[in-house]
Tab-separated table of C-alpha atoms in Angstrom:
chain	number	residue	atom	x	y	z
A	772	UNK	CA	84.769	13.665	177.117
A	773	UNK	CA	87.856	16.442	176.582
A	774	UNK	CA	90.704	15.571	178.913
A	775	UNK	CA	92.118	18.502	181.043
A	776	UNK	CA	95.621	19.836	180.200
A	777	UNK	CA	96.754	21.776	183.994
A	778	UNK	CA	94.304	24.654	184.051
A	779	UNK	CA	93.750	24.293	179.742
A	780	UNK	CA	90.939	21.556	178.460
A	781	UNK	CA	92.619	20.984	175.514
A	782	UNK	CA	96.127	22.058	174.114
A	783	UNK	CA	97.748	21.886	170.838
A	784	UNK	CA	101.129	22.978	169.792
A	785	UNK	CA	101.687	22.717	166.047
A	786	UNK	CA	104.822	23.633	163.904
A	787	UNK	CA	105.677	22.951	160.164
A	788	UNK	CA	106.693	19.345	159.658
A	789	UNK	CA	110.191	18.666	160.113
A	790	UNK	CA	110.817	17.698	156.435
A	791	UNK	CA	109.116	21.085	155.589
A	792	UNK	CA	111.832	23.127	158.168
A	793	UNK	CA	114.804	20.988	156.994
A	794	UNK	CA	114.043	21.637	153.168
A	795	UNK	CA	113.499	25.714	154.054
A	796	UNK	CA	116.723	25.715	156.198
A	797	UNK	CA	119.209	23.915	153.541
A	798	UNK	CA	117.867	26.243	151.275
A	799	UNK	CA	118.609	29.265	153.322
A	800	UNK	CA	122.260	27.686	153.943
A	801	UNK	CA	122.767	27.549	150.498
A	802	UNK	CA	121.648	30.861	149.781
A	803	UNK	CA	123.617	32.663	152.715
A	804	UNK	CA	126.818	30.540	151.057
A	805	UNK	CA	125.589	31.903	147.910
A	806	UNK	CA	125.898	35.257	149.555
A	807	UNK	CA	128.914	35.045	151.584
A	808	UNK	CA	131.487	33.969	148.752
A	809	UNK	CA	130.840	36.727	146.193
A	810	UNK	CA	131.496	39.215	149.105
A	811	UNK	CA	134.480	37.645	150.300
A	812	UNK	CA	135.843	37.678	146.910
A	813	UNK	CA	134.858	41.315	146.835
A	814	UNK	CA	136.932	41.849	149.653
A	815	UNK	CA	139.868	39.986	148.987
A	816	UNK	CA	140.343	41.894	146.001
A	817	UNK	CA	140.320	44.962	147.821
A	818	UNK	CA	137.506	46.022	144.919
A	819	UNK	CA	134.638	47.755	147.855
A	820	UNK	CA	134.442	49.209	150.860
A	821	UNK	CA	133.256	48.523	154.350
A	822	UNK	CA	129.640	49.684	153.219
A	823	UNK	CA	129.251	47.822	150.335
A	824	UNK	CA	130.538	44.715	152.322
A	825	UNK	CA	128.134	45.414	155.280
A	826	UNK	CA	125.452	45.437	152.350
A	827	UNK	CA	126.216	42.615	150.864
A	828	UNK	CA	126.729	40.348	154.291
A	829	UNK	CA	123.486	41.530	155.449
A	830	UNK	CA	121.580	40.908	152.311
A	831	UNK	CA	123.406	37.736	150.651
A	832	UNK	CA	124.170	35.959	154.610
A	833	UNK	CA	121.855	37.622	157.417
A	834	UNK	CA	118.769	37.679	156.000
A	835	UNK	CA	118.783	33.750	154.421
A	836	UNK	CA	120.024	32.337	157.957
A	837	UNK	CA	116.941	34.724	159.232
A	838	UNK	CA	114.302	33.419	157.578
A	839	UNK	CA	115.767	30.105	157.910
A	840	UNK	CA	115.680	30.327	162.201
A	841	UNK	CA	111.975	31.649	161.865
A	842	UNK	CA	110.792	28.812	160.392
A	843	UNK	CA	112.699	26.931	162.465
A	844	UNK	CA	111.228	28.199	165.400
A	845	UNK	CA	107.949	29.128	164.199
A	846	UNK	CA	104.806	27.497	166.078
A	847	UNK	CA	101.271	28.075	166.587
A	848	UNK	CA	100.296	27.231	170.537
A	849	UNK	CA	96.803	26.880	170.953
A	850	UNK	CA	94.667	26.393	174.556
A	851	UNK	CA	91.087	26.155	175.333
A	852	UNK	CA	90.654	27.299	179.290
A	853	UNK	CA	87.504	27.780	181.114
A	854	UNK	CA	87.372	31.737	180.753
A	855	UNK	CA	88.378	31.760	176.677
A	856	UNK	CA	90.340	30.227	173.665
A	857	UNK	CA	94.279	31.156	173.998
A	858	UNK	CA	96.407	31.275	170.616
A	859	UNK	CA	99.869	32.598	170.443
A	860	UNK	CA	102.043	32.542	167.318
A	861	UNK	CA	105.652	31.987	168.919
A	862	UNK	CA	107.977	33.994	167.904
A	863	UNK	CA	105.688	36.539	167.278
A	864	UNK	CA	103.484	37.237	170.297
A	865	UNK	CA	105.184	37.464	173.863
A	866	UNK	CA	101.780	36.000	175.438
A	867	UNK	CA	98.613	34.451	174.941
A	868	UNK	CA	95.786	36.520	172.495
A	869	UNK	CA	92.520	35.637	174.316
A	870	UNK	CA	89.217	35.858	172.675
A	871	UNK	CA	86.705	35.446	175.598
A	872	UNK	CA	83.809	32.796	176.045
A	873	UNK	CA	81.207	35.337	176.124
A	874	UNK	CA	83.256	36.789	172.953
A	875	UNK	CA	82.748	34.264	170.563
A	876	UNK	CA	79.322	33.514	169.107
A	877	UNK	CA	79.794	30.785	167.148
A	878	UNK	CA	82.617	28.256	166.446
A	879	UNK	CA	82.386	25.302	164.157
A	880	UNK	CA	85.500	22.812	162.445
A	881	UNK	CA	85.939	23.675	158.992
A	882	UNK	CA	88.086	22.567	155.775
A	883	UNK	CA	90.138	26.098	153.949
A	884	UNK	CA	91.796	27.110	151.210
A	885	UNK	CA	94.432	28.727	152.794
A	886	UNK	CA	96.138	30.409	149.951
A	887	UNK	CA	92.454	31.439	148.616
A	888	UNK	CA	91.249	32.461	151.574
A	889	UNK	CA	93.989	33.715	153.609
A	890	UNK	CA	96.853	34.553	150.991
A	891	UNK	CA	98.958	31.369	153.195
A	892	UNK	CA	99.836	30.102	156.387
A	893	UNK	CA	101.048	31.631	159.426
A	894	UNK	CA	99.331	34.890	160.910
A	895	UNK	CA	96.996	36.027	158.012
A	896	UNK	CA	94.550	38.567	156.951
A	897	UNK	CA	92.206	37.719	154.199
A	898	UNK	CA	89.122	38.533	153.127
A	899	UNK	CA	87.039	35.853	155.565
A	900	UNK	CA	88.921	37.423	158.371
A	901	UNK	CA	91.858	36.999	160.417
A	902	UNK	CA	93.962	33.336	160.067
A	903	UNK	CA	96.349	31.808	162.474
A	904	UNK	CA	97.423	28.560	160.858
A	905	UNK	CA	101.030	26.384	160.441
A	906	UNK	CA	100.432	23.623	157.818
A	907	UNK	CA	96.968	21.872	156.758
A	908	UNK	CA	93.939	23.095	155.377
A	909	UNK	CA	91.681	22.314	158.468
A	910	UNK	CA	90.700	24.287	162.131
A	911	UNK	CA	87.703	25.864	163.539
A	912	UNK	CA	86.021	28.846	162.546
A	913	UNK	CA	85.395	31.690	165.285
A	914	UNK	CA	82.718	34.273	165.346
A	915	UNK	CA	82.934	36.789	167.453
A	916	UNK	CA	79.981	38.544	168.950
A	917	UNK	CA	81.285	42.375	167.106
A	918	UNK	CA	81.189	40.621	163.565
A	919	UNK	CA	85.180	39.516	163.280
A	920	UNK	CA	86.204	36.321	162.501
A	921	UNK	CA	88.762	34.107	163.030
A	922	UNK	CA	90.097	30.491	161.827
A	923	UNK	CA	92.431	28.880	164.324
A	924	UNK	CA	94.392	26.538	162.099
A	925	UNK	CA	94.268	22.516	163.656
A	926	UNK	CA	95.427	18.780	163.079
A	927	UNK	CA	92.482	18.268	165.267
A	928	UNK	CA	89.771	20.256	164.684
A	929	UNK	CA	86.818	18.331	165.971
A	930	UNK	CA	88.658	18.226	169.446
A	931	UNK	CA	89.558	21.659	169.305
A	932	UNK	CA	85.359	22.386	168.636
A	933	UNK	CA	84.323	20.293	170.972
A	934	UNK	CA	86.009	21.545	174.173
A	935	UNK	CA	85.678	25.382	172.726
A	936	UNK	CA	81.557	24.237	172.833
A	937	UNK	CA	82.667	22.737	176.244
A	938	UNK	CA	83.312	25.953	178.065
A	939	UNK	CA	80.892	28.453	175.869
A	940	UNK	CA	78.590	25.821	177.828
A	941	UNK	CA	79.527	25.859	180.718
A	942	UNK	CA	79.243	29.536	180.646
């Protein structure tokens, strides 16, 4: 039996594990400090201008704390509704990307090698197709009836198969 989730029959939210994001961000900290105090020094001695200082904020401070927020607030939302299978990669898409019940041919739980297959984690294009995975090296395999296919990364795969096999069914 898959329990109902307000209009969604199953629904999974999955981020990096906190150790992962705390490691990443204390690294990014300690590179934007890296950053910051040869620039200041730079400046206090009067030895570049406003460009090279812009540069070398941007580059040694802005883009460390960057990365460091999106993995922070990276996270892979997935739902399974009656009309389709809903994924959305926040902070990257806006909405939900739907693939359709009557889209998907076949769908079946799976162990990957993400690196192998998929060059990583997050939204990926390898050569089995299109990837949207956080952490693990498990999820479920979509086919799609023009040929594409696409892994939806999961701590729960067998759930997540089961109710997408719920509503191809009841379709």
């Amino acid at each position: 039996m898959v329990e109902q989730y307000g209009d969604a029959v199953y629904r999974e939210v999955q981020r990096w594990s906190l150790k992962f994001r705390l490691l990443v961000c204390g690294l990014c900290v300690l590179g934007a400090a890296g950053g910051a105090i040869p620039t200041a020094m730079v400046l206090m001695r009067g030895e570049a201008g406003w460009r090279a200082l812009l540069v070398g904020v941007g580059c040694g401070v802005l883009v460390p704390i960057g990365v460091g927020l999106l993995i922070w607030v990276f996270r892979l939302e997935t739902e399974v509704r009656v009309d389709g299978v809903y994924i959305r990669c926040v902070p990257f898409h806006r909405g939900f990307k739907r693939f359709e019940a009557a889209e998907v041919s076949e769908h079946h739980a799976r162990k990957y090698r993400p690196i192998l297959e998929y060059g990583g984690w997050g939204i990926r294009r390898g050569w089995k197709g299109r990837a949207y995975n956080v952490s693990g090296n498990e999820g479920v395999q979509l086919v799609l009836r023009d040929g594409r296919r696409v892994l939806i990364g999961s701590a729960r795969p067998c759930e997540l198969d089961a109710a997408i096999g719920s509503i191809m069914h009841a379709n």
